[in-house]
């Protein structure tokens, strides 16, 4: 057990919610890529409600947009952890950061493909 684990029940859920909000706030204020993806979501998600698509298609269009935010949060967390360990240039640090970036690229490609397949 981690010495940092101590709360249980409802108090743990409240704490977790606060930590999640802190993480979203940190990503929004400190990561330009996250802000850009939020803007993309602010445009694309409402747009789905004006498109003539089924509920399942609408859910899929929204899900891939939200997936980009999730991947960016994970990518930013990886970058922060790597930078916390060391700011020195190291091939493994570069690989970790590049792989996080590649994951985001794959998700952005997925957004383009899903939207194209559903709309075209």
JSON list of C-alpha atoms in Angstrom, two decimals:
[
{"chain": "A", "resi": 1, "resn": "UNK", "atom": "CA", "xyz": [0.00, 0.00, 0.00]},
{"chain": "A", "resi": 2, "resn": "UNK", "atom": "CA", "xyz": [1.15, 3.48, -0.77]},
{"chain": "A", "resi": 3, "resn": "UNK", "atom": "CA", "xyz": [1.66, 5.78, 2.21]},
{"chain": "A", "resi": 4, "resn": "UNK", "atom": "CA", "xyz": [-0.16, 8.44, 0.20]},
{"chain": "A", "resi": 5, "resn": "UNK", "atom": "CA", "xyz": [-3.35, 6.39, 0.17]},
{"chain": "A", "resi": 6, "resn": "UNK", "atom": "CA", "xyz": [-5.44, 7.11, 3.21]},
{"chain": "A", "resi": 7, "resn": "UNK", "atom": "CA", "xyz": [-8.92, 8.22, 2.38]},
{"chain": "A", "resi": 8, "resn": "UNK", "atom": "CA", "xyz": [-11.73, 5.78, 1.76]},
{"chain": "A", "resi": 9, "resn": "UNK", "atom": "CA", "xyz": [-15.36, 5.96, 0.77]},
{"chain": "A", "resi": 10, "resn": "UNK", "atom": "CA", "xyz": [-17.02, 9.21, -0.21]},
{"chain": "A", "resi": 11, "resn": "UNK", "atom": "CA", "xyz": [-14.06, 11.34, 0.96]},
{"chain": "A", "resi": 12, "resn": "UNK", "atom": "CA", "xyz": [-11.80, 9.49, -1.49]},
{"chain": "A", "resi": 13, "resn": "UNK", "atom": "CA", "xyz": [-14.24, 10.17, -4.33]},
{"chain": "A", "resi": 14, "resn": "UNK", "atom": "CA", "xyz": [-14.37, 13.87, -3.45]},
{"chain": "A", "resi": 15, "resn": "UNK", "atom": "CA", "xyz": [-10.58, 14.06, -3.31]},
{"chain": "A", "resi": 16, "resn": "UNK", "atom": "CA", "xyz": [-10.27, 12.25, -6.63]},
{"chain": "A", "resi": 17, "resn": "UNK", "atom": "CA", "xyz": [-12.69, 14.69, -8.22]},
{"chain": "A", "resi": 18, "resn": "UNK", "atom": "CA", "xyz": [-10.63, 17.61, -6.93]},
{"chain": "A", "resi": 19, "resn": "UNK", "atom": "CA", "xyz": [-7.42, 16.08, -8.26]},
{"chain": "A", "resi": 20, "resn": "UNK", "atom": "CA", "xyz": [-9.06, 15.55, -11.63]},
{"chain": "A", "resi": 21, "resn": "UNK", "atom": "CA", "xyz": [-10.15, 19.19, -11.78]},
{"chain": "A", "resi": 22, "resn": "UNK", "atom": "CA", "xyz": [-6.62, 20.23, -10.79]},
{"chain": "A", "resi": 23, "resn": "UNK", "atom": "CA", "xyz": [-5.27, 18.13, -13.65]},
{"chain": "A", "resi": 24, "resn": "UNK", "atom": "CA", "xyz": [-7.67, 19.65, -16.17]},
{"chain": "A", "resi": 25, "resn": "UNK", "atom": "CA", "xyz": [-6.79, 23.13, -14.92]},
{"chain": "A", "resi": 26, "resn": "UNK", "atom": "CA", "xyz": [-3.04, 22.40, -15.17]},
{"chain": "A", "resi": 27, "resn": "UNK", "atom": "CA", "xyz": [-3.45, 21.02, -18.70]},
{"chain": "A", "resi": 28, "resn": "UNK", "atom": "CA", "xyz": [-5.53, 23.97, -19.84]},
{"chain": "A", "resi": 29, "resn": "UNK", "atom": "CA", "xyz": [-3.24, 26.62, -18.39]},
{"chain": "A", "resi": 30, "resn": "UNK", "atom": "CA", "xyz": [0.07, 24.92, -19.16]},
{"chain": "A", "resi": 31, "resn": "UNK", "atom": "CA", "xyz": [-0.44, 23.05, -22.42]},
{"chain": "A", "resi": 32, "resn": "UNK", "atom": "CA", "xyz": [-1.19, 24.91, -25.66]},
{"chain": "A", "resi": 33, "resn": "UNK", "atom": "CA", "xyz": [-1.97, 21.62, -27.42]},
{"chain": "A", "resi": 34, "resn": "UNK", "atom": "CA", "xyz": [-4.66, 20.84, -24.84]},
{"chain": "A", "resi": 35, "resn": "UNK", "atom": "CA", "xyz": [-6.22, 24.29, -25.31]},
{"chain": "A", "resi": 36, "resn": "UNK", "atom": "CA", "xyz": [-6.24, 23.77, -29.08]},
{"chain": "A", "resi": 37, "resn": "UNK", "atom": "CA", "xyz": [-7.99, 20.42, -28.67]},
{"chain": "A", "resi": 38, "resn": "UNK", "atom": "CA", "xyz": [-10.54, 21.97, -26.31]},
{"chain": "A", "resi": 39, "resn": "UNK", "atom": "CA", "xyz": [-11.26, 24.56, -29.01]},
{"chain": "A", "resi": 40, "resn": "UNK", "atom": "CA", "xyz": [-11.60, 21.80, -31.61]},
{"chain": "A", "resi": 41, "resn": "UNK", "atom": "CA", "xyz": [-14.07, 20.03, -29.29]},
{"chain": "A", "resi": 42, "resn": "UNK", "atom": "CA", "xyz": [-16.00, 23.25, -28.69]},
{"chain": "A", "resi": 43, "resn": "UNK", "atom": "CA", "xyz": [-16.51, 23.48, -32.45]},
{"chain": "A", "resi": 44, "resn": "UNK", "atom": "CA", "xyz": [-16.98, 19.83, -33.42]},
{"chain": "A", "resi": 45, "resn": "UNK", "atom": "CA", "xyz": [-19.16, 18.51, -30.59]},
{"chain": "A", "resi": 46, "resn": "UNK", "atom": "CA", "xyz": [-21.97, 21.08, -30.96]},
{"chain": "A", "resi": 47, "resn": "UNK", "atom": "CA", "xyz": [-21.72, 20.62, -34.74]},
{"chain": "A", "resi": 48, "resn": "UNK", "atom": "CA", "xyz": [-22.74, 16.97, -34.34]},
{"chain": "A", "resi": 49, "resn": "UNK", "atom": "CA", "xyz": [-26.19, 18.09, -33.17]},
{"chain": "A", "resi": 50, "resn": "UNK", "atom": "CA", "xyz": [-26.78, 19.91, -36.46]},
{"chain": "A", "resi": 51, "resn": "UNK", "atom": "CA", "xyz": [-25.76, 16.97, -38.63]},
{"chain": "A", "resi": 52, "resn": "UNK", "atom": "CA", "xyz": [-28.23, 14.48, -40.02]},
{"chain": "A", "resi": 53, "resn": "UNK", "atom": "CA", "xyz": [-26.69, 11.40, -38.41]},
{"chain": "A", "resi": 54, "resn": "UNK", "atom": "CA", "xyz": [-27.98, 8.61, -36.20]},
{"chain": "A", "resi": 55, "resn": "UNK", "atom": "CA", "xyz": [-27.55, 8.70, -32.43]},
{"chain": "A", "resi": 56, "resn": "UNK", "atom": "CA", "xyz": [-24.86, 6.03, -32.65]},
{"chain": "A", "resi": 57, "resn": "UNK", "atom": "CA", "xyz": [-22.97, 8.01, -35.30]},
{"chain": "A", "resi": 58, "resn": "UNK", "atom": "CA", "xyz": [-23.29, 11.18, -33.21]},
{"chain": "A", "resi": 59, "resn": "UNK", "atom": "CA", "xyz": [-21.95, 9.34, -30.17]},
{"chain": "A", "resi": 60, "resn": "UNK", "atom": "CA", "xyz": [-19.01, 8.05, -32.22]},
{"chain": "A", "resi": 61, "resn": "UNK", "atom": "CA", "xyz": [-18.23, 11.51, -33.60]},
{"chain": "A", "resi": 62, "resn": "UNK", "atom": "CA", "xyz": [-18.22, 12.91, -30.06]},
{"chain": "A", "resi": 63, "resn": "UNK", "atom": "CA", "xyz": [-16.27, 9.98, -28.60]},
{"chain": "A", "resi": 64, "resn": "UNK", "atom": "CA", "xyz": [-13.34, 10.35, -30.99]},
{"chain": "A", "resi": 65, "resn": "UNK", "atom": "CA", "xyz": [-13.16, 14.06, -30.19]},
{"chain": "A", "resi": 66, "resn": "UNK", "atom": "CA", "xyz": [-13.07, 13.37, -26.45]},
{"chain": "A", "resi": 67, "resn": "UNK", "atom": "CA", "xyz": [-10.50, 10.63, -27.03]},
{"chain": "A", "resi": 68, "resn": "UNK", "atom": "CA", "xyz": [-8.11, 13.29, -28.35]},
{"chain": "A", "resi": 69, "resn": "UNK", "atom": "CA", "xyz": [-8.40, 15.15, -25.03]},
{"chain": "A", "resi": 70, "resn": "UNK", "atom": "CA", "xyz": [-7.75, 11.95, -23.08]},
{"chain": "A", "resi": 71, "resn": "UNK", "atom": "CA", "xyz": [-4.66, 11.12, -25.12]},
{"chain": "A", "resi": 72, "resn": "UNK", "atom": "CA", "xyz": [-3.36, 14.68, -24.76]},
{"chain": "A", "resi": 73, "resn": "UNK", "atom": "CA", "xyz": [-3.75, 14.50, -20.99]},
{"chain": "A", "resi": 74, "resn": "UNK", "atom": "CA", "xyz": [-1.77, 11.25, -20.93]},
{"chain": "A", "resi": 75, "resn": "UNK", "atom": "CA", "xyz": [0.83, 12.67, -23.32]},
{"chain": "A", "resi": 76, "resn": "UNK", "atom": "CA", "xyz": [1.23, 15.78, -21.14]},
{"chain": "A", "resi": 77, "resn": "UNK", "atom": "CA", "xyz": [1.55, 13.60, -18.03]},
{"chain": "A", "resi": 78, "resn": "UNK", "atom": "CA", "xyz": [4.30, 11.55, -19.69]},
{"chain": "A", "resi": 79, "resn": "UNK", "atom": "CA", "xyz": [6.15, 14.72, -20.71]},
{"chain": "A", "resi": 80, "resn": "UNK", "atom": "CA", "xyz": [5.86, 16.17, -17.20]},
{"chain": "A", "resi": 81, "resn": "UNK", "atom": "CA", "xyz": [7.15, 12.95, -15.61]},
{"chain": "A", "resi": 82, "resn": "UNK", "atom": "CA", "xyz": [10.08, 12.77, -18.02]},
{"chain": "A", "resi": 83, "resn": "UNK", "atom": "CA", "xyz": [10.94, 16.42, -17.39]},
{"chain": "A", "resi": 84, "resn": "UNK", "atom": "CA", "xyz": [10.66, 15.86, -13.62]},
{"chain": "A", "resi": 85, "resn": "UNK", "atom": "CA", "xyz": [13.16, 13.02, -13.82]},
{"chain": "A", "resi": 86, "resn": "UNK", "atom": "CA", "xyz": [15.67, 15.03, -15.83]},
{"chain": "A", "resi": 87, "resn": "UNK", "atom": "CA", "xyz": [15.83, 17.82, -18.38]},
{"chain": "A", "resi": 88, "resn": "UNK", "atom": "CA", "xyz": [18.97, 16.23, -19.83]},
{"chain": "A", "resi": 89, "resn": "UNK", "atom": "CA", "xyz": [18.69, 14.97, -23.39]},
{"chain": "A", "resi": 90, "resn": "UNK", "atom": "CA", "xyz": [18.43, 11.20, -23.35]},
{"chain": "A", "resi": 91, "resn": "UNK", "atom": "CA", "xyz": [17.35, 8.80, -26.09]},
{"chain": "A", "resi": 92, "resn": "UNK", "atom": "CA", "xyz": [14.81, 7.06, -23.83]},
{"chain": "A", "resi": 93, "resn": "UNK", "atom": "CA", "xyz": [13.29, 10.40, -22.79]},
{"chain": "A", "resi": 94, "resn": "UNK", "atom": "CA", "xyz": [13.05, 11.38, -26.44]},
{"chain": "A", "resi": 95, "resn": "UNK", "atom": "CA", "xyz": [11.42, 8.05, -27.29]},
{"chain": "A", "resi": 96, "resn": "UNK", "atom": "CA", "xyz": [8.84, 8.43, -24.51]},
{"chain": "A", "resi": 97, "resn": "UNK", "atom": "CA", "xyz": [7.92, 11.96, -25.59]},
{"chain": "A", "resi": 98, "resn": "UNK", "atom": "CA", "xyz": [7.87, 11.02, -29.28]},
{"chain": "A", "resi": 99, "resn": "UNK", "atom": "CA", "xyz": [5.62, 8.03, -28.59]},
{"chain": "A", "resi": 100, "resn": "UNK", "atom": "CA", "xyz": [3.18, 10.24, -26.69]},
{"chain": "A", "resi": 101, "resn": "UNK", "atom": "CA", "xyz": [3.18, 12.62, -29.63]},
{"chain": "A", "resi": 102, "resn": "UNK", "atom": "CA", "xyz": [2.65, 9.72, -32.02]},
{"chain": "A", "resi": 103, "resn": "UNK", "atom": "CA", "xyz": [-0.35, 8.57, -29.98]},
{"chain": "A", "resi": 104, "resn": "UNK", "atom": "CA", "xyz": [-1.88, 12.01, -30.35]},
{"chain": "A", "resi": 105, "resn": "UNK", "atom": "CA", "xyz": [-1.19, 11.94, -34.10]},
{"chain": "A", "resi": 106, "resn": "UNK", "atom": "CA", "xyz": [-2.97, 8.59, -34.39]},
{"chain": "A", "resi": 107, "resn": "UNK", "atom": "CA", "xyz": [-6.01, 9.95, -32.54]},
{"chain": "A", "resi": 108, "resn": "UNK", "atom": "CA", "xyz": [-6.16, 13.06, -34.72]},
{"chain": "A", "resi": 109, "resn": "UNK", "atom": "CA", "xyz": [-6.00, 10.79, -37.77]},
{"chain": "A", "resi": 110, "resn": "UNK", "atom": "CA", "xyz": [-8.80, 8.70, -36.24]},
{"chain": "A", "resi": 111, "resn": "UNK", "atom": "CA", "xyz": [-10.93, 11.83, -35.85]},
{"chain": "A", "resi": 112, "resn": "UNK", "atom": "CA", "xyz": [-10.42, 12.71, -39.50]},
{"chain": "A", "resi": 113, "resn": "UNK", "atom": "CA", "xyz": [-11.18, 9.17, -40.68]},
{"chain": "A", "resi": 114, "resn": "UNK", "atom": "CA", "xyz": [-14.29, 8.70, -38.51]},
{"chain": "A", "resi": 115, "resn": "UNK", "atom": "CA", "xyz": [-15.72, 12.08, -39.44]},
{"chain": "A", "resi": 116, "resn": "UNK", "atom": "CA", "xyz": [-14.97, 11.47, -43.14]},
{"chain": "A", "resi": 117, "resn": "UNK", "atom": "CA", "xyz": [-16.51, 7.99, -43.16]},
{"chain": "A", "resi": 118, "resn": "UNK", "atom": "CA", "xyz": [-19.68, 9.14, -41.40]},
{"chain": "A", "resi": 119, "resn": "UNK", "atom": "CA", "xyz": [-20.15, 12.39, -43.32]},
{"chain": "A", "resi": 120, "resn": "UNK", "atom": "CA", "xyz": [-19.02, 11.44, -46.81]}
]
